[in-house]
XYZ file of C-alpha atoms in Angstrom:
767
model
C 0.251 -0.075 -0.152
C 2.800 2.077 1.041
C 4.802 1.305 -2.046
C 1.671 2.238 -4.547
C 0.933 5.017 -3.026
C 4.635 6.324 -3.101
C 4.367 6.088 -7.173
C 0.937 7.567 -7.340
C 2.772 10.413 -5.538
C 5.983 10.062 -7.863
C 3.563 10.142 -10.853
C 1.934 13.324 -9.579
C 4.436 15.386 -8.510
C 7.424 14.370 -10.836
C 7.217 16.939 -13.269
C 7.094 19.404 -10.186
C 9.669 18.509 -8.504
C 12.289 18.136 -11.509
C 11.528 21.756 -12.405
C 11.784 23.035 -9.027
C 15.035 21.082 -8.653
C 16.254 22.389 -12.039
C 15.859 25.943 -10.613
C 17.441 25.558 -7.245
C 20.378 24.113 -9.427
C 20.413 27.414 -11.804
C 20.284 29.916 -9.101
C 22.476 28.175 -7.073
C 25.304 28.231 -9.759
C 25.747 31.480 -10.394
C 27.326 32.208 -7.037
C 29.776 29.241 -7.717
C 32.335 31.221 -9.249
C 32.927 32.897 -5.546
C 33.568 29.542 -4.403
C 35.819 28.862 -7.102
C 38.094 31.470 -6.590
C 38.345 30.881 -2.741
C 41.341 28.886 -1.799
C 39.303 28.403 1.570
C 36.228 27.415 -0.048
C 38.327 24.656 -2.168
C 36.540 21.579 -0.573
C 33.381 22.880 -2.065
C 34.161 22.528 -5.561
C 33.115 19.053 -6.102
C 29.811 20.259 -5.510
C 30.539 22.835 -7.983
C 31.344 20.872 -10.522
C 28.436 18.167 -9.473
C 25.986 21.118 -10.113
C 27.763 22.099 -13.190
C 27.923 18.771 -14.893
C 23.976 17.647 -13.507
C 22.501 20.653 -13.535
C 22.238 20.137 -18.022
C 21.706 16.485 -16.948
C 18.551 17.827 -14.822
C 17.299 20.245 -17.405
C 17.360 17.636 -20.341
C 15.762 15.035 -18.232
C 12.992 17.337 -16.993
C 12.556 18.849 -20.830
C 12.328 14.735 -22.088
C 10.165 13.809 -18.738
C 7.647 16.978 -20.205
C 7.772 15.898 -23.611
C 6.678 12.154 -23.215
C 3.996 13.241 -20.510
C 2.414 15.617 -22.965
C 2.986 13.315 -25.635
C 1.104 10.329 -23.695
C -1.820 12.395 -22.488
C -2.439 13.917 -26.228
C -2.357 9.821 -27.425
C -5.473 9.293 -24.379
C -7.212 12.735 -25.017
C -6.467 14.410 -21.407
C -5.360 17.523 -22.913
C -6.248 21.009 -21.042
C -6.338 21.701 -17.482
C -3.065 21.445 -15.597
C -1.064 20.566 -18.719
C -1.138 23.450 -20.140
C 0.537 25.346 -17.093
C 3.350 22.848 -17.417
C 3.864 23.009 -20.931
C 4.832 26.771 -19.686
C 7.783 25.047 -18.169
C 9.247 24.187 -21.603
C 11.165 27.703 -21.840
C 12.162 28.159 -18.183
C 13.918 25.096 -18.803
C 15.432 25.891 -22.226
C 16.565 29.223 -20.107
C 17.979 26.420 -17.632
C 20.286 25.125 -19.933
C 21.745 28.246 -21.580
C 23.881 27.923 -17.885
C 24.979 30.951 -16.205
C 26.852 34.275 -17.291
C 29.199 33.090 -14.301
C 30.466 29.738 -14.850
C 30.316 29.152 -18.466
C 33.301 26.492 -18.551
C 35.006 24.594 -15.273
C 37.719 23.392 -17.407
C 39.385 24.906 -20.657
C 38.593 21.774 -22.011
C 34.857 22.797 -21.532
C 35.783 26.046 -23.722
C 36.731 22.949 -26.994
C 33.355 21.544 -27.139
C 31.973 24.649 -28.266
C 30.521 23.173 -31.951
C 29.019 20.127 -29.928
C 26.775 23.286 -28.427
C 26.362 24.709 -31.598
C 25.218 21.404 -33.549
C 22.691 20.996 -30.384
C 21.297 24.582 -31.645
C 21.109 24.236 -35.311
C 19.935 20.524 -35.234
C 16.850 19.608 -37.923
C 13.756 19.760 -36.774
C 12.538 16.657 -38.388
C 15.117 14.358 -36.130
C 12.955 15.765 -33.500
C 11.170 12.511 -32.944
C 14.427 10.241 -32.146
C 15.093 10.831 -28.423
C 18.846 10.421 -29.105
C 18.582 13.431 -31.705
C 16.593 15.778 -29.700
C 17.231 19.518 -30.385
C 16.393 21.097 -27.207
C 15.066 24.164 -28.313
C 13.064 22.403 -31.023
C 11.549 19.704 -27.849
C 10.532 22.859 -26.174
C 9.121 24.812 -29.205
C 7.280 21.701 -29.985
C 6.053 20.442 -27.191
C 4.455 24.157 -26.811
C 2.827 24.121 -30.268
C 1.556 21.093 -30.475
C -0.180 20.685 -26.901
C -0.823 24.286 -26.009
C -4.858 25.504 -25.284
C -4.695 27.749 -22.744
C -5.285 31.440 -23.161
C -3.991 34.033 -24.751
C -2.307 36.148 -22.205
C -0.485 33.082 -20.988
C 0.575 32.657 -24.569
C 2.644 35.910 -24.818
C 4.013 35.592 -21.374
C 5.319 31.550 -22.891
C 6.211 33.332 -26.175
C 8.335 36.154 -24.061
C 10.349 33.525 -22.006
C 10.778 31.275 -25.343
C 12.829 34.614 -26.430
C 14.719 34.878 -23.366
C 15.304 31.022 -23.620
C 16.554 30.942 -26.742
C 18.916 34.078 -26.544
C 20.177 32.284 -23.484
C 21.147 29.309 -24.919
C 22.752 30.217 -28.254
C 24.923 32.200 -25.699
C 26.041 29.236 -24.709
C 28.348 28.171 -28.275
C 29.449 31.298 -28.719
C 30.508 32.137 -25.325
C 32.442 29.501 -25.492
C 33.808 29.704 -28.760
C 34.936 32.875 -27.747
C 37.161 31.656 -25.176
C 38.395 28.874 -26.463
C 42.301 28.656 -27.211
C 42.071 29.672 -30.963
C 39.790 31.739 -30.637
C 41.900 33.297 -28.203
C 45.194 33.009 -30.366
C 43.710 34.595 -33.435
C 42.531 37.520 -31.583
C 46.302 37.919 -30.013
C 47.067 37.433 -33.556
C 44.831 40.135 -34.939
C 46.331 42.730 -32.045
C 49.677 41.883 -32.626
C 49.056 42.936 -36.751
C 47.880 45.880 -35.595
C 45.966 46.325 -38.772
C 42.278 46.490 -39.701
C 41.479 44.271 -42.748
C 39.176 46.344 -45.618
C 35.490 45.050 -45.113
C 32.346 46.110 -46.000
C 29.760 48.489 -44.400
C 27.757 45.311 -43.227
C 30.748 43.346 -41.706
C 32.366 46.478 -40.047
C 29.144 47.109 -38.277
C 28.934 43.199 -37.002
C 32.077 43.275 -35.785
C 31.677 46.033 -33.872
C 28.468 45.098 -32.554
C 30.332 41.288 -31.663
C 33.595 42.256 -30.221
C 34.599 42.595 -26.809
C 34.927 46.154 -26.195
C 38.322 45.888 -24.526
C 39.737 44.194 -27.664
C 38.519 47.497 -29.644
C 41.043 49.635 -28.006
C 44.387 48.845 -29.791
C 47.802 48.715 -27.441
C 49.282 51.296 -29.337
C 46.272 53.461 -28.156
C 46.909 52.455 -24.326
C 48.025 55.688 -23.142
C 45.702 58.503 -25.061
C 42.648 55.526 -23.866
C 44.122 56.420 -19.794
C 44.647 60.234 -20.639
C 48.306 59.814 -19.654
C 49.944 61.290 -22.018
C 49.488 64.259 -24.249
C 52.713 64.607 -26.389
C 55.551 62.009 -27.035
C 58.889 63.138 -27.518
C 61.132 60.573 -29.476
C 62.813 57.912 -27.682
C 66.568 57.759 -28.565
C 66.781 55.395 -31.354
C 70.085 53.389 -32.280
C 71.495 55.458 -34.793
C 71.466 58.639 -32.624
C 72.695 56.879 -29.858
C 75.598 56.163 -32.271
C 76.047 59.111 -33.237
C 76.159 60.706 -29.426
C 78.450 58.197 -27.947
C 79.008 54.795 -26.226
C 75.754 53.051 -26.017
C 73.533 56.331 -26.466
C 74.185 57.679 -22.928
C 75.039 61.163 -23.887
C 71.966 61.476 -25.821
C 69.839 59.564 -23.339
C 70.729 61.840 -20.448
C 69.410 64.845 -22.472
C 65.834 63.450 -21.531
C 64.860 65.348 -18.610
C 63.448 62.551 -15.800
C 59.844 64.179 -15.041
C 59.546 63.005 -19.176
C 60.351 60.028 -19.221
C 56.568 58.778 -19.075
C 56.330 60.597 -21.963
C 58.469 58.704 -23.998
C 57.333 57.178 -27.413
C 58.104 53.524 -27.640
C 60.077 53.327 -30.949
C 60.122 49.421 -32.693
C 63.012 47.895 -31.082
C 63.719 44.549 -33.177
C 67.333 43.283 -31.692
C 67.580 42.017 -28.122
C 70.505 44.100 -27.320
C 68.484 47.194 -28.130
C 65.770 45.782 -25.816
C 67.974 45.432 -23.084
C 69.411 49.101 -23.198
C 65.648 50.891 -23.617
C 64.198 48.392 -20.759
C 67.198 49.546 -18.640
C 66.532 53.145 -19.176
C 62.735 53.118 -18.472
C 63.974 51.124 -14.998
C 66.327 53.805 -14.146
C 63.888 56.944 -14.939
C 61.220 55.034 -13.359
C 62.969 54.739 -9.863
C 63.394 58.692 -9.398
C 59.727 59.909 -10.811
C 56.654 59.685 -9.213
C 54.123 57.065 -9.529
C 50.678 57.680 -11.067
C 47.971 56.653 -8.665
C 44.902 55.635 -10.473
C 41.376 55.201 -9.057
C 40.846 52.098 -12.053
C 43.271 49.468 -12.604
C 43.146 49.163 -16.581
C 44.102 45.840 -17.612
C 45.295 45.867 -21.247
C 43.568 42.783 -22.879
C 46.252 42.471 -25.352
C 48.686 41.637 -22.931
C 46.453 38.486 -21.556
C 45.670 37.132 -24.412
C 49.593 36.835 -25.777
C 50.851 35.759 -21.988
C 48.136 33.104 -21.962
C 48.091 31.418 -25.265
C 52.248 31.633 -25.502
C 52.055 33.937 -28.152
C 55.399 35.552 -28.786
C 55.612 39.262 -28.394
C 57.884 41.379 -30.246
C 60.444 43.564 -28.288
C 58.497 46.641 -29.084
C 55.570 45.361 -27.324
C 57.262 43.913 -24.477
C 58.614 47.217 -23.955
C 55.641 49.104 -24.265
C 53.781 46.719 -21.348
C 57.265 47.577 -19.409
C 56.571 51.095 -19.220
C 53.098 50.692 -18.525
C 53.835 48.873 -15.841
C 56.490 51.013 -14.297
C 53.627 53.850 -14.163
C 52.663 52.217 -10.848
C 53.839 52.336 -7.675
C 54.239 48.961 -5.663
C 51.040 48.331 -4.221
C 49.043 50.116 -7.415
C 51.181 47.293 -9.626
C 50.449 44.519 -7.522
C 46.411 45.870 -7.461
C 47.181 45.682 -11.509
C 48.495 41.600 -11.272
C 45.351 40.973 -9.111
C 43.258 42.459 -12.101
C 45.142 40.733 -14.698
C 44.488 37.330 -12.972
C 40.745 38.145 -12.226
C 39.867 39.702 -15.800
C 41.727 36.378 -17.386
C 39.624 34.500 -15.232
C 36.819 35.862 -15.879
C 37.467 36.069 -20.080
C 38.306 32.098 -19.603
C 35.601 30.702 -17.255
C 32.694 33.299 -17.918
C 30.438 34.592 -20.611
C 32.590 38.696 -20.228
C 33.912 37.915 -23.907
C 30.359 37.841 -25.184
C 27.917 39.812 -22.170
C 30.190 42.748 -22.927
C 29.812 43.192 -26.514
C 27.507 45.977 -27.615
C 25.089 42.978 -29.050
C 25.475 41.254 -25.810
C 24.770 44.397 -23.313
C 21.676 45.110 -25.782
C 20.526 41.946 -25.151
C 21.759 41.653 -21.254
C 19.281 45.192 -20.654
C 16.422 43.372 -22.393
C 16.042 40.458 -20.786
C 15.341 41.254 -17.283
C 12.466 43.424 -18.411
C 11.523 40.061 -21.078
C 10.823 37.801 -18.178
C 9.437 40.839 -15.972
C 6.583 41.047 -18.381
C 5.881 37.760 -18.552
C 5.358 37.478 -14.345
C 3.084 40.326 -14.999
C 1.454 38.929 -17.371
C 0.940 35.021 -15.905
C -0.536 37.367 -12.802
C -3.094 38.629 -14.491
C -3.712 35.407 -16.315
C -6.975 33.573 -15.595
C -5.629 30.653 -13.529
C -9.412 28.794 -13.311
C -9.228 25.109 -14.125
C -5.455 24.782 -12.863
C -4.216 22.634 -10.418
C -3.111 25.005 -7.209
C 0.290 23.545 -7.207
C 1.148 23.800 -10.712
C 0.150 27.769 -10.072
C 2.646 28.061 -7.034
C 5.057 26.321 -8.726
C 4.872 28.302 -12.540
C 4.753 31.637 -9.980
C 7.988 30.361 -8.416
C 9.428 29.641 -11.771
C 8.522 32.916 -13.596
C 9.202 34.757 -10.296
C 12.433 33.453 -9.463
C 13.279 33.406 -13.294
C 13.057 37.606 -13.480
C 14.846 37.787 -10.207
C 17.662 35.987 -11.657
C 17.507 38.235 -14.850
C 17.782 41.643 -12.238
C 20.947 39.964 -10.414
C 23.459 41.894 -12.080
C 21.827 45.476 -11.383
C 21.300 44.828 -7.493
C 23.685 46.319 -5.031
C 23.951 43.465 -3.274
C 25.561 41.868 -5.945
C 28.709 44.099 -5.246
C 29.361 41.765 -2.027
C 29.844 38.729 -4.339
C 32.419 40.645 -6.173
C 35.633 39.766 -4.717
C 39.251 40.588 -5.735
C 41.419 38.139 -6.548
C 42.644 36.197 -3.521
C 45.996 36.729 -1.704
C 46.686 33.040 -0.447
C 49.842 31.147 -0.938
C 49.337 27.464 -0.801
C 51.232 25.685 2.151
C 52.583 21.911 2.375
C 55.678 20.101 3.779
C 57.769 16.878 3.008
C 56.421 15.808 6.513
C 53.044 16.872 6.665
C 52.478 15.276 2.973
C 54.107 11.917 3.594
C 52.067 12.067 6.994
C 49.078 12.476 5.093
C 49.730 9.427 2.643
C 50.535 7.216 5.888
C 47.383 7.980 7.179
C 45.109 8.273 3.782
C 46.464 5.150 2.731
C 44.691 2.853 5.118
C 41.299 3.938 4.629
C 41.334 5.163 1.516
C 42.974 3.078 -0.982
C 42.155 4.324 -4.690
C 44.974 6.303 -5.477
C 43.402 9.296 -7.200
C 41.270 9.515 -4.236
C 43.465 9.615 -2.287
C 45.165 12.339 -3.984
C 42.249 14.390 -3.940
C 41.715 14.161 -0.156
C 45.172 15.102 0.265
C 45.020 17.790 -1.992
C 41.995 19.817 -0.783
C 42.455 19.019 3.143
C 45.907 18.570 4.146
C 46.990 21.873 2.033
C 47.080 25.246 4.127
C 46.767 28.700 3.213
C 48.665 31.723 3.865
C 47.568 35.482 3.037
C 51.771 36.227 1.726
C 51.048 36.922 -1.897
C 51.553 40.752 -1.409
C 54.758 39.842 0.630
C 56.699 37.275 -1.536
C 55.394 39.636 -4.670
C 57.280 42.642 -3.196
C 60.177 40.601 -2.628
C 60.198 39.307 -6.216
C 60.003 43.056 -7.149
C 62.920 43.888 -5.671
C 65.168 40.702 -6.959
C 63.982 42.230 -10.687
C 64.968 45.863 -9.735
C 68.155 44.487 -8.169
C 69.218 42.484 -11.501
C 67.916 45.350 -14.043
C 70.597 47.396 -11.855
C 73.521 45.576 -10.674
C 73.193 42.509 -13.088
C 71.791 43.061 -16.439
C 73.874 45.062 -18.553
C 73.684 43.438 -22.056
C 72.126 40.748 -24.290
C 74.847 37.853 -22.280
C 73.480 38.817 -18.831
C 69.751 39.133 -19.298
C 70.291 35.923 -20.481
C 71.951 34.803 -17.654
C 69.656 36.270 -15.314
C 66.895 34.562 -16.600
C 68.145 31.283 -15.940
C 69.356 31.759 -12.481
C 68.249 29.358 -9.810
C 70.377 30.394 -6.721
C 73.689 31.291 -8.435
C 73.621 34.830 -8.088
C 73.061 34.806 -4.255
C 75.684 32.573 -3.340
C 77.975 34.493 -5.569
C 77.272 37.082 -3.197
C 78.208 35.977 -0.530
C 81.084 32.970 -1.737
C 83.445 35.494 0.033
C 82.226 34.922 3.574
C 81.466 31.027 2.804
C 84.807 30.429 1.177
C 86.100 30.577 5.062
C 83.882 27.516 5.896
C 84.835 25.458 3.347
C 80.894 23.998 2.014
C 80.749 26.408 -1.358
C 81.069 22.753 -2.981
C 77.943 21.476 -1.475
C 75.551 24.526 -1.818
C 76.821 25.524 -5.544
C 76.033 21.123 -6.495
C 72.656 21.270 -5.042
C 72.148 24.231 -7.379
C 73.513 22.141 -10.702
C 71.095 19.006 -9.484
C 67.687 18.118 -11.190
C 64.888 21.361 -10.103
C 62.953 18.948 -8.577
C 65.891 17.612 -6.424
C 67.310 21.380 -5.595
C 63.732 22.327 -4.308
C 63.974 18.942 -2.333
C 67.159 19.596 -0.680
C 66.918 23.309 -0.123
C 62.705 22.491 1.295
C 64.878 20.120 3.730
C 67.547 22.113 5.018
C 65.581 25.488 5.719
C 63.816 23.296 7.922
C 66.442 22.404 9.644
C 67.620 25.841 9.560
C 64.070 27.265 11.070
C 63.921 24.759 13.734
C 67.365 25.043 14.824
C 66.874 29.335 14.628
C 63.235 29.118 16.112
C 63.959 29.956 19.597
C 66.793 32.585 18.652
C 64.345 34.299 16.417
C 61.312 34.106 18.844
C 63.187 35.703 21.802
C 65.116 38.705 19.471
C 61.755 39.276 18.179
C 60.503 39.878 21.818
C 63.446 41.464 22.567
C 63.461 43.721 19.972
C 59.700 44.598 20.239
C 60.581 45.988 23.699
C 63.402 47.419 22.729
C 61.954 50.172 20.105
C 63.343 50.946 16.514
C 66.947 50.968 17.298
C 69.340 49.680 14.594
C 69.840 46.450 16.026
C 65.702 45.863 16.592
C 65.980 46.658 12.602
C 68.253 43.872 11.619
C 66.625 41.476 14.092
C 63.021 42.697 11.704
C 65.192 42.051 8.541
C 66.673 38.744 10.130
C 62.493 37.552 11.098
C 60.928 38.924 7.848
C 63.919 36.948 5.765
C 63.282 33.758 7.627
C 59.070 34.057 6.885
C 59.403 34.785 3.334
C 61.588 31.985 3.138
C 59.397 29.678 5.169
C 56.314 30.585 2.844
C 58.105 30.030 -0.635
C 59.930 26.989 0.580
C 56.522 25.237 1.335
C 54.984 26.728 -1.388
C 57.297 25.197 -3.738
C 56.919 22.015 -2.104
C 53.030 21.627 -2.578
C 54.486 22.567 -6.505
C 56.443 19.648 -6.633
C 53.677 17.431 -4.843
C 50.612 18.622 -6.284
C 51.351 20.436 -9.453
C 54.775 19.087 -10.667
C 53.541 19.692 -14.251
C 53.567 23.601 -13.450
C 57.529 23.217 -12.675
C 60.100 23.584 -15.240
C 59.314 20.485 -17.753
C 62.716 18.679 -16.341
C 60.886 18.003 -13.039
C 60.068 14.443 -12.675
C 57.228 12.894 -9.921
C 58.589 13.429 -6.524
C 60.533 11.051 -5.008
C 58.923 10.363 -2.124
C 55.456 9.577 -4.347
C 57.907 7.123 -6.268
C 58.780 4.723 -3.200
C 54.975 4.959 -2.617
C 53.997 3.473 -5.913
C 57.113 1.648 -7.090
C 58.459 -0.561 -4.706
C 60.936 1.735 -3.504
C 61.314 2.530 0.762
C 58.139 2.617 1.934
C 56.158 5.221 3.362
C 56.810 5.295 6.712
C 61.077 4.239 6.153
C 61.011 7.945 4.333
C 58.835 9.302 7.135
C 61.480 8.013 9.667
C 64.334 8.594 8.409
C 63.364 12.759 7.512
C 62.194 12.461 11.375
C 65.184 11.426 12.012
C 67.295 13.993 10.216
C 64.864 17.170 10.998
C 64.627 16.330 14.909
C 66.977 13.997 16.164
C 69.979 16.161 14.338
C 71.983 13.044 13.204
C 73.201 11.999 9.946
C 72.034 8.195 9.347
C 74.789 6.498 6.655
C 72.894 5.344 3.279
C 72.063 1.650 3.220
C 72.171 -0.938 0.896
C 68.584 -0.656 -0.774
C 68.206 3.310 0.698
C 66.000 5.025 -1.849
C 67.170 8.034 -3.739
C 64.894 10.171 -1.133
C 67.262 9.002 1.386
C 69.960 10.427 -0.298
C 68.664 13.520 -0.733
C 67.957 14.050 2.334
C 71.897 13.346 3.233
C 72.733 15.995 1.082
C 69.580 18.280 2.495
C 71.330 17.875 5.906
C 75.031 18.741 4.177
C 73.650 22.135 2.832
C 72.023 23.139 6.761
C 75.264 22.690 8.049
C 76.664 24.797 5.614
C 74.094 27.830 6.395
C 74.618 27.069 9.662
C 78.402 27.590 9.805
C 77.110 31.400 8.397
C 75.364 34.273 10.856
C 72.205 34.427 10.985
C 71.634 37.131 8.983
C 73.698 36.009 6.800
C 71.485 32.788 6.760
C 68.756 33.763 6.228
C 69.500 36.372 3.470
C 71.141 33.539 1.394
C 67.764 31.301 2.018
C 65.850 33.806 0.822
C 67.620 34.986 -2.360
C 68.140 31.191 -2.942
C 64.195 30.725 -2.858
C 63.440 34.172 -5.173
C 65.661 32.868 -7.609
C 64.015 29.772 -8.060
C 60.832 30.779 -7.724
C 61.078 33.164 -10.633
C 62.830 30.036 -12.262
C 59.775 28.440 -11.915
C 57.520 30.597 -12.881
C 59.098 31.763 -15.721
C 59.266 28.147 -17.533
C 55.215 27.111 -16.544
C 53.129 27.818 -19.885
C 50.584 29.974 -20.495
C 48.317 27.374 -20.970
C 49.031 26.029 -17.389
C 48.474 29.425 -15.814
C 45.216 29.200 -17.243
C 44.082 25.923 -16.381
C 45.081 26.875 -12.913
C 42.765 29.709 -12.396
C 40.229 27.315 -13.135
C 40.759 25.862 -9.588
C 41.117 29.282 -7.614
C 44.640 29.902 -9.563
C 48.455 29.979 -8.198
C 50.524 31.868 -6.748
C 52.769 31.387 -9.335
C 50.241 33.125 -11.713
C 51.658 36.397 -9.851
C 54.818 36.145 -9.993
C 54.352 34.776 -13.786
C 52.730 38.027 -14.883
C 55.258 40.314 -12.596
C 58.372 38.790 -14.166
C 56.779 39.343 -17.820
C 55.462 42.932 -16.846
C 59.056 43.937 -15.633
C 60.699 42.615 -18.866
C 61.722 39.553 -18.639
C 61.811 36.107 -20.508
C 58.948 33.699 -20.216
C 58.625 30.323 -21.845
C 56.756 31.554 -24.697
C 59.676 34.010 -25.359
C 62.392 31.443 -24.783
C 60.749 29.361 -27.729
C 60.874 31.700 -30.130
C 64.479 32.806 -30.035
C 66.352 32.780 -33.067
C 69.562 30.491 -32.845
C 72.163 31.242 -30.677
C 74.482 34.372 -31.838
C 77.640 33.728 -33.504
C 81.195 33.894 -32.014
C 81.255 37.687 -34.091
C 77.863 38.698 -32.511
C 78.841 37.413 -29.268
C 81.953 38.920 -28.827
C 80.415 42.427 -29.904
C 77.451 41.774 -27.218
C 80.192 41.144 -24.608
C 82.070 44.678 -25.351
C 78.879 46.247 -24.608
C 78.214 45.153 -21.545
C 81.945 45.882 -20.729
C 81.513 49.329 -21.873
C 78.234 49.327 -19.976
C 79.682 48.167 -16.474
C 82.423 51.040 -17.540
C 80.102 53.825 -17.532
C 78.078 52.798 -14.676
C 81.326 53.163 -12.713
C 82.388 55.887 -14.076
C 78.825 57.609 -12.780
C 79.483 56.121 -9.542
C 83.258 57.431 -9.107
C 81.479 60.978 -10.229
C 78.898 60.615 -7.869
C 81.754 60.209 -5.134
C 83.710 62.932 -5.938
C 80.796 65.133 -6.014
C 79.769 64.939 -2.547
C 83.589 64.905 -0.964
C 83.795 68.822 -1.414
C 80.650 68.975 0.557
C 81.539 66.258 3.352
C 84.933 68.049 3.593
C 83.559 71.654 3.892
C 80.880 70.402 6.345
C 84.645 68.857 8.537
C 85.868 72.455 8.094
C 82.818 74.091 9.004
C 82.633 71.768 12.197
C 86.163 72.587 13.323
C 85.601 75.853 13.118
C 82.322 75.989 15.362
C 84.234 73.592 17.983
C 87.501 76.078 18.186
């Protein structure tokens, strides 16, 4: 009796449950993008994925069920009544199939499926009778046209919703195509060519109506769009530079420092010219005031070329460098955030469709069309309809209309946040422990990996501090390391060597220079692992001293000693954060590290018959906690040998003073971080945004914006320079170094008379 009653209830309420469930999923997905962007809500992304995949399936199943119910009722002669209201639900389900503007694709691969959605949209209506070939737009229209027997006002309300549904369903393949990598590549190529092909008036109007409004702005007109500059004196050319003297320094100095931002970027065709111009812009930017803009503008052409791995000419890179140097540290950090956030919207939402002239007009019309349908339904005659069906229809119509007003309601801004500042943190010990614990209860490997990734990774708000440190490293490189093409290429390949060279004179006395240098020559994943363990060792030893010094500095005030202690603490803090982040990348996202990086050693030992995780964990604990160096034994894995080398690195660092030790560790980690970011492809950076992004995105964009090479720039490099060209580059660099030394000597000489006069005045006063 109970089962038959449940079956009868389901037959009566099946359609209502399906459409209300589809409505709930549809409304929920509107706010799901906030979950995707927040690392703190990483655990809920499985629900977002389930809703994204299941939402379409639920709407399609509801539409198919509606089709079958109406066909059965028509065959039995039971049309009219509440079945007419069910027909009104067809356009609402079509709207649900169109998807959300804030969640167009869950992954980059979804954008490449735009052809499938386009085929669904334009399928032939004659195939409608077969369930496998159903076109859901045609099904909805077919259901409505064949079984509608209601009054005219309900007909008008349904027609308006059909217009909305067809528009939103048409949005999906269009927006997926515009966000696909092939389309982005075509847009980037068009912007790079900087030409407008001849086209008819109709084609010109269509292009302007369907082009993302940020694509319309040419990269050349970036400054004019901002109204930052009015006139552009010509940047010193190579010919003029050669006529004036060595490297054009005399000519460059003639440009006033206050006018550096007005210098027009000329065409640069060689790496040597690019380096000279970039050094000149860096030098002038340090001596001038920064522009403070309330609105931070993201150059879309910069994003296209970066994330689709398009090689950029030197002139474009110099233009982007000049633009980036206009902003202060805080504003440039906001610019990086805006770049990442804009890229997320371009790739994973319908931004490139809704922010076109045609898209804006359609978006403005949709709320009023849905609101009109609600009014028409409210004024219509509802006698003879089931009360439950009337309430379900009210809910469908009202929530659909309310949803279309969301972008225009002030509370919507509460859910709009800037890109997060979190840096993922992991450590060798925690990963080993997680492998051991989860392996006991979760045997499927991929499920175990998911649990470790989303439940055992911590987040720290350290993005701004580390980004500032990376920017300082790049500025120091332009000021003290890069003088020409040779040193420019060398700086892009550093992974700790520059830092060790700075402190080589102090480490020569300890006799551990070879251990540190050899650790940087190992494969990158092994270097990261060894320095990660060594950093933990040093921090465990220095933690009591750092804590006591911090308390003393807080009580002592702001004297010189307390400033040194704060600097040491800051270096230790940044070193630990970067170390744990690199360990996180090595374990969770090894594909984002340089191509030589293989599967981490401790993961190999868990799956391929090496040393068990428990033994590896025991070795790590003995090295870190008991401060002993276990000798390698027969059968020990490569992981054990890496721990031994890590202990040697820690001993070499321990021979230095506390301040020098943490400056070395900090410098090595910053170089390794930059080395990793520059060698990660734009596609991987773009794919990571779908999972909330990685801090490596910040470093990668900053590295490129400040004039250094990314993976795409390295791939399109021409063949290595010949002996004659290399000799010429070497001479230019040596001349640049001598010129810098002459300037420093002149500055010291000009300062000596002032010091001498002050000394004489002091003596006369004392006498």
